[in-house]
Amino acid sequence: MFAQATLETVLSALPAGYLLLDLSRQVVFVSERFSIACHGAPLPAVGSPLPVALLPEAVQQRLNQPDNKGLTLPAYGLLLEWLVTPLRSGWLISVREDRHAFRTLVDNSPDIITRYDLELRCRFINNTLSKFSPTPAAEHIGRTLEERRLPVQLKDAIRHNAQQVIASGKPQRFISELSLPQRLYVFESRLLPEYDDAGQLQSLLSIDRDISEQHATRLWEADENRLLEMIANDRPLSEVMGWTCQMIENQLSGAMCSIMLLDEAGERLYLAAAPSLASEYKEAIDGLRIGEGVGSCGTAALRGEMVIVSDIASDPLWQDYRELAAAHRLHACWSLPILAQDGKVLGTFGLYHDRPCAPEPQALDIVRRTSHLMAIAIQQEQRATALYRLATLDGLTGLANRRHFLDLASQRFKEARYLGKPFSLLMMDIDHFKRVNDGHGHEGGDVVLQAFAQCVKSTLRASDLVCRMGGEEFAAILPDTPAGEALVVAKRLRNAIAALPIAHQNHTIPITVSIGVASLSPACRELSELIRHADQALYQAKAKGRNRVCVAESL
């Protein structure tokens, strides 16, 4: 009895926690400090069977196969050192915090670990701080938040959340930022309460994890999703590209983004978006002819591969544009071609910097992914344009087709009637076109139709609308044009066609045109009436010998 009481007294006084079991694995004794193994849970009562979940599995196994060797196991953020000692009458199990291993773990942790007293004076901080602060960790010890000269926003975040922990006794989690000259860091911080043996709050433990890359990735994914939505919703290409430049500039600190599109001939790059470049510089590079040594973008478009110029001042690719770049403080330019699925160059991304620098892998990954999305957007726009042309334009002449012309002419006609403005219509027919096809074949006929269409477009105003109605028959509407002026325009057009030199296979093909003119009057209520009267005037011109202009009688 005396020996048992003495043992319990001794074990209770030791810094470790102890559990004494008999051979049937019933609890004979358990010290208060053993609670560190139970993380504050109620201790098993003396005389009760050993709770199954009380000991880690590895410690349970040592009861069956004792080897008198210690076990170091993590539990609840601590490293616990276990020792199972077999006795003649049972087992003695001890547990204590492995402070040496814990200190080693803390100092090698990628997280910043700080302990504060309740006045928020730093009592401990690990060496991870040196990655983010030029001030040694030791100089933070014993200092308040103000004395440590932390950024105002960071101090406010720590103080606010510390007050929450002290008031509620519950851990707090928050996001904080640290802006350094080389980059912006984002931390996920956890502030935990620490209690003494009497259960009184004695300190706060702060664990700050650098989540800059994860944070940037989340922002990037959100921006990328928005870009995908814009493309899926057929937003205008100019809007998509402007947003894309801003998105990349938000991700790559200090970058000035440009997007250039290659023309159909594959010869020149035209600026599509560059929100951060100076207007004078944008004007200078718009319409840049691609080629070797034409800066980063011109060379990348020619080669079809990425061109990295980390120092414009010394790179031969910028020899002819060095002064232009220097005048706008541009010292590095990385360019990536935007490629279609078949490898055709559609345009280029250009990333400018105000200092010499080379890209990191993360930056290249962002630009490559965005380049792929831009290729999708550009090709989608090209397909939409091609479909629009098929639906609205004549494939041979490039003029409006009959359906599109009638839709637009009807709108203009109604506007003219509503506003009381003049409005005229020309119906045109190439004279003796069958003879052209018979004498020069359909290829010669196509040449004549194309030349005729081009002549009509160049003779009329940009506000006039010209259409190929079918075969050799054409029409044009002349908004804001009264009958007298329309007659003058028609005669000028007839003369231009008669003087038109059309060369085909070493032959010159002469053509003339017959034109009927009709103008809007108060009695005319439908476009179809105006077309009918212009057709009648055209018939008169052909009946009178062709190569002439006739005006419809008053409507």
Coordinates of C-alpha atoms in Angstrom, one line a residue:
M1 CA 0.0 0.0 0.0
F2 CA 2.8 2.4 1.0
A3 CA 4.8 1.5 -2.1
Q4 CA 1.8 2.1 -4.4
A5 CA 1.1 5.5 -2.9
T6 CA 4.7 6.4 -3.1
L7 CA 4.9 5.5 -6.8
E8 CA 1.8 7.5 -7.5
T9 CA 3.2 10.5 -5.7
V10 CA 6.5 10.3 -7.5
L11 CA 4.8 9.9 -10.9
S12 CA 2.5 12.8 -10.3
A13 CA 5.5 15.0 -9.6
L14 CA 7.4 14.2 -12.8
P15 CA 7.1 16.4 -15.9
A16 CA 5.8 13.5 -18.1
G17 CA 2.4 12.0 -18.1
Y18 CA 2.0 8.4 -16.8
L19 CA -0.6 5.6 -17.1
L20 CA -0.2 2.4 -15.0
L21 CA -2.1 -0.7 -16.1
D22 CA -2.4 -4.1 -14.5
L23 CA -2.2 -7.4 -16.4
S24 CA -5.8 -7.3 -17.3
R25 CA -5.2 -3.8 -18.8
Q26 CA -7.3 -2.0 -16.2
V27 CA -6.3 1.4 -15.1
V28 CA -4.4 1.4 -11.9
F29 CA -3.2 5.0 -12.0
V30 CA -3.2 7.9 -14.4
S31 CA -1.5 11.3 -13.8
E32 CA -3.0 14.6 -14.7
R33 CA -0.2 15.3 -17.2
F34 CA -1.3 12.3 -19.1
S35 CA -4.1 14.6 -20.4
I36 CA -1.6 15.9 -23.1
A37 CA -2.1 12.5 -24.8
C38 CA -5.9 12.9 -24.5
H39 CA -5.9 16.5 -25.7
G40 CA -7.8 17.6 -22.7
A41 CA -10.4 14.8 -22.9
P42 CA -11.5 13.2 -19.5
L43 CA -9.0 10.8 -18.1
P44 CA -10.0 7.1 -17.6
A45 CA -11.1 6.3 -14.1
V46 CA -9.0 4.0 -11.9
G47 CA -10.3 0.5 -12.1
S48 CA -11.9 1.0 -15.5
P49 CA -10.7 -1.0 -18.6
L50 CA -8.3 0.8 -20.9
P51 CA -10.3 2.8 -23.4
V52 CA -9.7 1.5 -26.9
A53 CA -9.2 4.9 -28.5
L54 CA -7.0 6.3 -25.7
L55 CA -3.6 5.1 -27.1
P56 CA -2.3 5.4 -30.6
E57 CA -2.3 2.1 -32.5
A58 CA 1.5 1.9 -32.4
V59 CA 1.6 2.2 -28.6
Q60 CA -1.1 -0.4 -28.3
Q61 CA 1.1 -2.8 -30.3
R62 CA 4.0 -2.2 -27.8
L63 CA 1.7 -3.6 -25.0
N64 CA 1.8 -6.9 -26.9
Q65 CA 5.5 -6.7 -28.0
P66 CA 7.4 -4.4 -25.6
D67 CA 10.9 -3.5 -26.7
N68 CA 11.8 -0.7 -24.3
K69 CA 12.3 1.7 -27.2
G70 CA 10.7 5.1 -27.4
L71 CA 8.1 6.1 -30.0
T72 CA 7.8 9.7 -31.3
L73 CA 4.3 10.3 -32.8
P74 CA 2.5 13.4 -33.9
A75 CA -0.7 14.3 -32.2
Y76 CA -2.8 17.5 -32.3
G77 CA 0.1 19.6 -33.7
L78 CA 2.6 18.2 -31.2
L79 CA 5.3 15.6 -31.3
L80 CA 4.8 13.2 -28.4
E81 CA 7.4 10.8 -27.1
W82 CA 6.0 7.5 -25.8
L83 CA 7.7 4.8 -23.7
V84 CA 6.0 1.5 -22.8
T85 CA 7.7 -0.3 -19.8
P86 CA 6.6 -3.8 -18.9
L87 CA 6.3 -4.5 -15.2
R88 CA 5.8 -7.8 -13.3
S89 CA 2.2 -6.7 -12.5
G90 CA 1.4 -4.8 -15.8
W91 CA 2.7 -1.9 -17.8
L92 CA 3.9 1.6 -17.2
I93 CA 3.2 4.0 -20.1
S94 CA 4.8 7.4 -20.2
V95 CA 4.2 10.3 -22.6
R96 CA 5.8 13.7 -22.9
E97 CA 6.3 16.4 -25.5
D98 CA 9.5 16.0 -27.5
R99 CA 10.6 19.5 -27.1
H100 CA 13.9 19.1 -29.0
A101 CA 12.1 17.5 -32.0
F102 CA 9.4 20.1 -31.8
R103 CA 11.9 23.0 -31.9
T104 CA 13.7 21.4 -34.8
L105 CA 10.3 21.0 -36.6
V106 CA 9.3 24.6 -35.9
D107 CA 12.6 26.0 -37.1
N108 CA 12.4 24.0 -40.3
S109 CA 8.7 24.7 -40.9
P110 CA 7.8 26.6 -44.1
D111 CA 5.3 28.6 -42.0
I112 CA 6.1 31.6 -39.9
I113 CA 5.3 30.6 -36.3
T114 CA 5.0 33.3 -33.7
R115 CA 4.0 33.3 -30.1
Y116 CA 2.5 36.5 -28.6
D117 CA 1.8 37.4 -25.0
L118 CA -1.6 39.0 -24.3
E119 CA -0.2 42.4 -25.0
L120 CA 0.8 41.2 -28.4
R121 CA 4.5 41.3 -27.6
C122 CA 6.5 38.8 -29.6
R123 CA 7.8 36.1 -27.3
F124 CA 9.0 33.6 -30.0
I125 CA 9.3 33.6 -33.8
N126 CA 11.0 30.9 -36.0
N127 CA 13.7 31.5 -38.6
T128 CA 11.3 31.2 -41.5
L129 CA 10.7 34.9 -41.1
S130 CA 14.0 35.6 -42.8
K131 CA 12.5 34.7 -46.1
F132 CA 10.2 37.7 -45.9
S133 CA 11.9 40.2 -43.7
P134 CA 15.5 41.7 -43.7
T135 CA 15.2 42.0 -39.9
P136 CA 16.6 38.9 -38.1
A137 CA 14.0 36.9 -36.2
A138 CA 15.9 37.5 -32.9
E139 CA 15.3 41.3 -33.2
H140 CA 11.5 40.8 -33.1
I141 CA 11.6 39.0 -29.7
G142 CA 10.3 41.2 -26.9
R143 CA 8.8 43.8 -29.2
T144 CA 5.3 45.0 -29.7
L145 CA 3.5 45.2 -33.1
E146 CA 4.4 48.9 -33.4
E147 CA 8.0 48.3 -32.3
R148 CA 8.4 45.6 -35.0
R149 CA 7.5 48.1 -37.7
L150 CA 5.1 45.9 -39.4
P151 CA 2.9 47.3 -42.3
V152 CA -0.2 49.1 -41.0
Q153 CA -2.6 46.7 -42.7
L154 CA -0.8 43.6 -41.3
K155 CA -0.7 45.1 -37.7
D156 CA -4.4 46.0 -37.9
A157 CA -5.3 42.4 -39.0
I158 CA -3.2 40.8 -36.2
R159 CA -4.6 43.1 -33.6
H160 CA -8.2 42.7 -34.7
N161 CA -8.1 38.9 -34.8
A162 CA -6.1 38.7 -31.5
Q163 CA -8.9 40.6 -29.8
Q164 CA -11.4 38.1 -31.2
V165 CA -9.4 35.2 -29.8
I166 CA -9.0 36.8 -26.4
A167 CA -12.7 37.6 -26.2
S168 CA -14.1 34.3 -27.4
G169 CA -11.3 31.8 -26.7
K170 CA -11.8 30.5 -30.2
P171 CA -9.1 30.3 -32.9
Q172 CA -9.3 32.8 -35.8
R173 CA -8.4 32.4 -39.4
F174 CA -7.7 35.3 -41.7
I175 CA -5.9 36.4 -44.9
S176 CA -3.2 39.0 -44.8
E177 CA -0.9 40.6 -47.4
L178 CA 2.7 41.7 -47.3
S179 CA 3.9 44.0 -50.1
L180 CA 7.6 43.8 -50.7
P181 CA 9.6 45.5 -53.5
Q182 CA 10.1 42.3 -55.4
R183 CA 6.5 40.9 -55.1
L184 CA 3.2 40.8 -53.2
Y185 CA 2.9 38.0 -50.6
V186 CA -0.4 36.6 -49.4
F187 CA -0.6 34.7 -46.1
E188 CA -3.3 32.5 -44.6
S189 CA -2.9 33.1 -40.9
R190 CA -4.3 31.1 -37.9
L191 CA -4.3 32.6 -34.5
L192 CA -4.7 30.0 -31.7
P193 CA -5.2 30.4 -27.9
E194 CA -2.7 28.8 -25.5
Y195 CA -3.7 28.0 -21.9
D196 CA -1.7 27.3 -18.8
D197 CA -2.3 24.3 -16.4
A198 CA -5.0 26.2 -14.6
G199 CA -6.9 26.8 -17.8
Q200 CA -6.1 30.5 -18.0
L201 CA -5.3 32.0 -21.4
Q202 CA -1.6 32.9 -21.3
S203 CA -0.5 33.4 -25.0
L204 CA -1.5 33.3 -28.6
L205 CA 0.2 31.2 -31.3
S206 CA 0.2 32.5 -34.8
I207 CA 0.9 30.3 -37.8
D208 CA 1.3 32.2 -41.1
R209 CA 1.4 30.2 -44.3
D210 CA 2.5 31.7 -47.6
I211 CA -0.3 31.0 -50.0
S212 CA 0.8 33.6 -52.7
E213 CA 0.9 31.0 -55.5
Q214 CA -2.4 29.4 -54.5
H215 CA -4.0 32.8 -54.2
A216 CA -2.7 33.9 -57.6
T217 CA -3.9 30.6 -59.1
R218 CA -7.4 31.2 -57.7
L219 CA -7.5 34.7 -59.0
W220 CA -6.1 33.5 -62.4
E221 CA -8.7 30.8 -62.6
A222 CA -11.5 33.3 -61.8
D223 CA -10.2 35.6 -64.5
E224 CA -9.8 32.7 -66.9
N225 CA -13.4 31.6 -66.3
R226 CA -14.6 35.1 -67.0
L227 CA -12.6 35.1 -70.2
L228 CA -14.1 31.8 -71.3
E229 CA -17.6 33.2 -70.5
M230 CA -16.9 36.2 -72.7
I231 CA -15.8 34.0 -75.6
A232 CA -18.7 31.6 -75.1
N233 CA -21.1 34.6 -75.1
D234 CA -19.7 36.0 -78.4
R235 CA -18.6 39.2 -76.8
P236 CA -16.9 41.6 -79.3
L237 CA -13.3 40.6 -80.0
S238 CA -12.0 44.0 -79.1
E239 CA -13.6 43.7 -75.7
V240 CA -12.3 40.2 -75.1
M241 CA -8.7 41.3 -76.0
G242 CA -8.9 44.4 -73.8
W243 CA -10.0 42.3 -70.9
T244 CA -7.3 39.7 -71.6
C245 CA -4.5 42.3 -71.5
Q246 CA -5.7 43.6 -68.2
M247 CA -6.0 40.1 -66.9
I248 CA -2.4 39.3 -67.7
E249 CA -1.2 42.6 -66.3
N250 CA -2.9 41.8 -63.0
Q251 CA -1.2 38.4 -62.9
L252 CA 2.3 39.5 -64.0
S253 CA 3.4 42.5 -61.9
G254 CA 5.0 45.2 -64.0
A255 CA 4.1 43.8 -67.4
M256 CA 2.5 45.8 -70.2
C257 CA 0.6 43.6 -72.5
S258 CA -0.2 44.0 -76.2
I259 CA -2.1 41.8 -78.6
M260 CA -1.5 42.2 -82.4
L261 CA -3.4 40.5 -85.2
L262 CA -1.8 39.4 -88.5
D263 CA -3.5 40.6 -91.6
E264 CA -5.0 38.2 -94.2
A265 CA -2.0 38.6 -96.4
G266 CA 0.2 37.4 -93.5
E267 CA 2.5 40.5 -93.9
R268 CA 1.6 43.0 -91.2
L269 CA 0.7 43.1 -87.6
Y270 CA -2.1 45.5 -86.5
L271 CA -2.6 46.5 -82.9
A272 CA -5.8 45.0 -81.3
A273 CA -5.3 45.9 -77.6
A274 CA -2.6 47.5 -75.5
P275 CA -4.1 49.4 -72.6
S276 CA -0.9 50.3 -70.8
L277 CA 1.4 51.3 -73.7
A278 CA 1.8 55.0 -74.6
S279 CA -0.3 56.2 -77.5
E280 CA 2.7 57.4 -79.5
Y281 CA 4.3 53.9 -79.2
K282 CA 1.1 52.2 -80.3
E283 CA 0.9 54.4 -83.4
A284 CA 4.5 53.6 -84.3
I285 CA 4.0 49.8 -84.2
D286 CA 0.5 49.6 -85.7
G287 CA 0.8 48.0 -89.1
L288 CA 4.3 46.6 -88.4
R289 CA 5.6 44.5 -91.2
I290 CA 6.8 41.1 -89.9
G291 CA 10.3 39.9 -90.4
E292 CA 13.5 38.7 -88.9
G293 CA 14.9 41.5 -86.7
V294 CA 11.6 43.4 -86.5
G295 CA 11.6 43.5 -82.7
S296 CA 10.2 40.7 -80.7
C297 CA 6.6 40.5 -82.2
G298 CA 7.6 40.9 -85.8
T299 CA 10.2 38.2 -85.4
A300 CA 7.9 35.9 -83.4
A301 CA 5.2 36.2 -86.1
L302 CA 7.7 35.3 -88.8
R303 CA 9.2 32.4 -87.0
G304 CA 6.0 31.1 -85.5
E305 CA 7.8 30.6 -82.1
M306 CA 8.4 32.5 -78.9
V307 CA 10.9 35.2 -78.9
I308 CA 12.3 36.3 -75.5
V309 CA 14.3 39.6 -75.4
S310 CA 15.3 40.2 -71.9
D311 CA 17.4 43.4 -72.7
I312 CA 16.3 45.5 -75.6
A313 CA 19.3 47.7 -75.4
S314 CA 21.7 44.9 -76.3
D315 CA 19.6 42.5 -78.4
P316 CA 20.1 42.6 -82.2
L317 CA 16.5 41.9 -82.9
W318 CA 15.7 45.4 -81.7
Q319 CA 18.5 47.3 -83.5
D320 CA 16.1 49.3 -85.7
Y321 CA 13.6 50.0 -82.9
R322 CA 15.9 50.5 -79.9
E323 CA 15.5 54.2 -79.8
L324 CA 11.8 54.0 -80.1
A325 CA 11.7 51.6 -77.1
A326 CA 14.1 53.6 -75.0
A327 CA 12.0 56.8 -75.6
H328 CA 9.1 55.0 -73.9
R329 CA 11.2 53.3 -71.2
L330 CA 10.7 49.8 -72.6
H331 CA 13.6 47.6 -71.7
A332 CA 12.4 44.0 -72.2
C333 CA 9.9 42.4 -74.5
W334 CA 8.7 38.8 -74.6
S335 CA 6.6 37.8 -77.6
L336 CA 4.5 34.6 -78.2
P337 CA 2.8 33.9 -81.5
I338 CA -1.0 33.2 -81.3
L339 CA -1.4 30.0 -83.4
A340 CA -4.4 28.4 -85.0
Q341 CA -5.0 24.7 -84.7
D342 CA -3.2 24.1 -88.0
G343 CA -0.2 26.1 -86.8
K344 CA -1.0 29.3 -88.8
V345 CA 0.0 32.5 -87.1
L346 CA -3.0 34.6 -86.2
G347 CA -1.2 37.3 -84.2
T348 CA 1.1 37.9 -81.3
F349 CA 1.2 38.5 -77.5
G350 CA 3.8 41.1 -76.5
L351 CA 4.8 41.6 -72.8
Y352 CA 6.8 44.7 -72.2
H353 CA 8.7 45.6 -69.1
D354 CA 10.3 48.8 -67.8
R355 CA 13.5 47.0 -66.8
P356 CA 15.6 44.2 -68.3
C357 CA 14.2 40.8 -67.2
A358 CA 13.5 37.3 -68.3
P359 CA 10.3 35.3 -67.7
E360 CA 9.8 32.8 -64.9
P361 CA 8.1 29.5 -65.8
Q362 CA 4.9 30.6 -64.2
A363 CA 4.7 33.7 -66.4
L364 CA 5.3 31.6 -69.5
D365 CA 2.6 29.2 -68.5
I366 CA 0.1 32.0 -68.1
V367 CA 0.9 33.5 -71.5
R368 CA 0.8 30.1 -73.2
R369 CA -2.6 29.3 -71.8
T370 CA -4.0 32.7 -72.6
S371 CA -2.6 32.5 -76.1
H372 CA -4.6 29.3 -76.7
L373 CA -7.8 31.0 -75.5
M374 CA -7.0 34.0 -77.8
A375 CA -6.6 31.6 -80.7
I376 CA -10.0 30.2 -80.0
A377 CA -11.6 33.7 -79.8
I378 CA -9.9 34.9 -83.0
Q379 CA -10.9 31.8 -85.0
Q380 CA -14.4 32.0 -83.6
E381 CA -14.6 35.6 -84.8
Q382 CA -13.2 34.6 -88.2
R383 CA -15.8 31.9 -88.5
A384 CA -18.6 34.3 -87.6
T385 CA -17.3 36.8 -90.1
A386 CA -17.2 34.1 -92.8
L387 CA -20.7 33.0 -92.0
Y388 CA -21.9 36.6 -92.1
R389 CA -20.3 37.0 -95.5
L390 CA -21.9 33.8 -96.8
A391 CA -25.3 35.0 -95.5
T392 CA -25.1 38.6 -96.7
L393 CA -22.5 39.0 -99.5
D394 CA -22.3 37.8 -103.1
G395 CA -19.4 35.4 -103.2
L396 CA -18.0 36.6 -106.6
T397 CA -18.2 40.3 -106.4
G398 CA -18.2 40.9 -102.6
L399 CA -21.3 43.1 -102.9
A400 CA -24.4 42.7 -100.8
N401 CA -26.5 39.8 -102.0
R402 CA -30.2 40.2 -103.0
R403 CA -31.7 39.2 -99.6
H404 CA -29.4 41.3 -97.5
F405 CA -29.8 44.3 -99.9
L406 CA -33.6 44.1 -99.7
D407 CA -33.5 44.0 -95.9
L408 CA -31.2 47.0 -95.6
A409 CA -32.9 48.9 -98.4
S410 CA -36.3 48.4 -96.8
Q411 CA -35.0 49.9 -93.5
R412 CA -33.5 52.9 -95.3
F413 CA -36.6 53.4 -97.4
K414 CA -38.8 53.5 -94.2
E415 CA -36.5 55.9 -92.5
A416 CA -36.5 58.2 -95.6
R417 CA -40.4 58.2 -95.7
Y418 CA -40.7 58.8 -91.9
L419 CA -38.2 61.6 -91.9
G420 CA -39.3 63.1 -95.3
K421 CA -35.8 62.7 -96.8
P422 CA -35.0 62.1 -100.5
F423 CA -34.2 58.6 -101.6
S424 CA -33.3 57.1 -105.0
L425 CA -32.8 53.7 -106.5
L426 CA -30.7 52.5 -109.5
M427 CA -31.4 49.3 -111.3
M428 CA -28.5 48.3 -113.6
D429 CA -27.9 45.7 -116.3
I430 CA -24.7 44.9 -118.1
D431 CA -25.5 45.1 -121.8
H432 CA -25.1 42.0 -124.0
F433 CA -23.5 40.0 -121.2
K434 CA -24.3 36.8 -122.9
R435 CA -21.9 37.8 -125.7
V436 CA -19.2 38.2 -123.1
N437 CA -19.7 34.6 -121.8
D438 CA -19.9 33.3 -125.4
G439 CA -16.8 35.1 -126.5
H440 CA -14.6 34.8 -123.4
G441 CA -16.1 31.9 -121.4
H442 CA -17.5 32.0 -117.9
E443 CA -14.0 32.9 -116.6
G444 CA -14.1 36.1 -118.7
G445 CA -17.6 36.7 -117.6
D446 CA -16.5 36.5 -113.9
V447 CA -13.7 39.0 -114.6
V448 CA -16.2 41.4 -116.1
L449 CA -18.7 41.1 -113.2
Q450 CA -15.9 41.7 -110.6
A451 CA -14.6 44.7 -112.5
F452 CA -18.1 46.2 -112.9
A453 CA -18.8 45.7 -109.2
Q454 CA -15.6 47.5 -108.2
C455 CA -16.2 50.3 -110.6
V456 CA -19.7 50.9 -109.2
K457 CA -18.5 50.8 -105.6
S458 CA -15.6 53.3 -106.3
T459 CA -18.0 55.7 -108.2
L460 CA -20.7 55.8 -105.6
R461 CA -20.4 57.1 -102.0
A462 CA -19.6 55.0 -99.0
S463 CA -23.1 55.7 -97.7
D464 CA -24.7 54.2 -100.8
L465 CA -25.4 50.4 -100.9
V466 CA -24.7 48.3 -104.0
C467 CA -26.0 44.8 -104.6
R468 CA -25.8 42.1 -107.2
M469 CA -29.4 41.1 -107.7
G470 CA -28.5 38.1 -109.8
G471 CA -26.6 37.3 -113.0
E472 CA -25.6 40.6 -114.7
E473 CA -28.2 42.6 -112.9
F474 CA -27.2 45.0 -110.1
A475 CA -29.0 47.6 -107.9
A476 CA -28.0 50.5 -105.7
I477 CA -29.8 52.7 -103.2
L478 CA -28.8 56.4 -102.9
P479 CA -29.9 57.8 -99.5
D480 CA -30.4 61.6 -99.2
T481 CA -30.4 61.8 -103.0
P482 CA -33.2 63.5 -104.9
A483 CA -34.2 62.6 -108.5
G484 CA -32.1 65.3 -110.2
E485 CA -28.9 64.3 -108.4
A486 CA -29.6 60.6 -108.9
L487 CA -29.8 61.2 -112.7
V488 CA -26.4 62.9 -112.5
V489 CA -24.9 60.0 -110.6
A490 CA -26.3 57.4 -113.0
K491 CA -24.9 59.2 -116.0
R492 CA -21.5 59.5 -114.3
L493 CA -21.7 55.8 -113.6
R494 CA -22.6 54.9 -117.2
N495 CA -19.7 56.9 -118.5
A496 CA -17.3 55.2 -116.0
I497 CA -18.4 51.8 -117.1
A498 CA -18.1 52.6 -120.8
A499 CA -14.5 53.8 -120.2
L500 CA -13.6 50.8 -118.0
P501 CA -10.6 48.8 -119.3
I502 CA -11.2 45.1 -118.6
A503 CA -8.2 42.9 -119.6
H504 CA -8.5 39.1 -119.9
Q505 CA -6.1 36.7 -121.6
N506 CA -4.5 39.4 -123.7
H507 CA -7.8 40.8 -124.7
T508 CA -9.7 43.9 -123.7
I509 CA -13.4 43.3 -123.1
P510 CA -15.5 46.5 -123.6
I511 CA -18.8 46.7 -121.8
T512 CA -21.7 49.2 -121.3
V513 CA -24.5 49.4 -118.9
S514 CA -28.2 50.3 -119.0
I515 CA -29.6 52.1 -115.9
G516 CA -33.1 52.8 -114.6
V517 CA -33.6 55.5 -112.0
A518 CA -36.5 55.9 -109.6
S519 CA -36.9 58.3 -106.7
L520 CA -39.2 58.4 -103.7
S521 CA -42.3 60.5 -103.9
P522 CA -45.2 60.9 -101.4
A523 CA -47.3 58.5 -103.3
C524 CA -44.8 55.7 -103.0
R525 CA -45.4 53.6 -99.9
E526 CA -43.4 50.4 -100.4
L527 CA -39.9 49.7 -101.5
S528 CA -41.3 47.1 -103.9
E529 CA -43.1 49.9 -105.8
L530 CA -39.9 51.9 -106.2
I531 CA -38.1 48.8 -107.4
R532 CA -40.9 48.1 -110.0
H533 CA -40.7 51.6 -111.4
A534 CA -36.8 51.5 -111.6
D535 CA -37.1 48.1 -113.4
Q536 CA -39.6 49.7 -115.9
A537 CA -37.1 52.6 -116.5
L538 CA -34.3 50.0 -117.0
Y539 CA -36.5 48.2 -119.6
Q540 CA -37.0 51.5 -121.4
A541 CA -33.2 52.1 -121.5
K542 CA -32.6 48.7 -123.0
A543 CA -35.5 49.1 -125.5
K544 CA -34.0 52.4 -126.7
G545 CA -30.7 50.8 -127.6
R546 CA -28.9 50.2 -124.3
N547 CA -25.9 52.1 -122.9
R548 CA -28.2 54.8 -121.6
V549 CA -30.0 56.1 -118.5
C550 CA -33.8 56.4 -118.2
V551 CA -35.8 57.9 -115.3
A552 CA -39.0 56.4 -114.2
E553 CA -42.2 58.4 -114.6
S554 CA -43.6 60.3 -111.6
L555 CA -44.8 57.8 -109.0

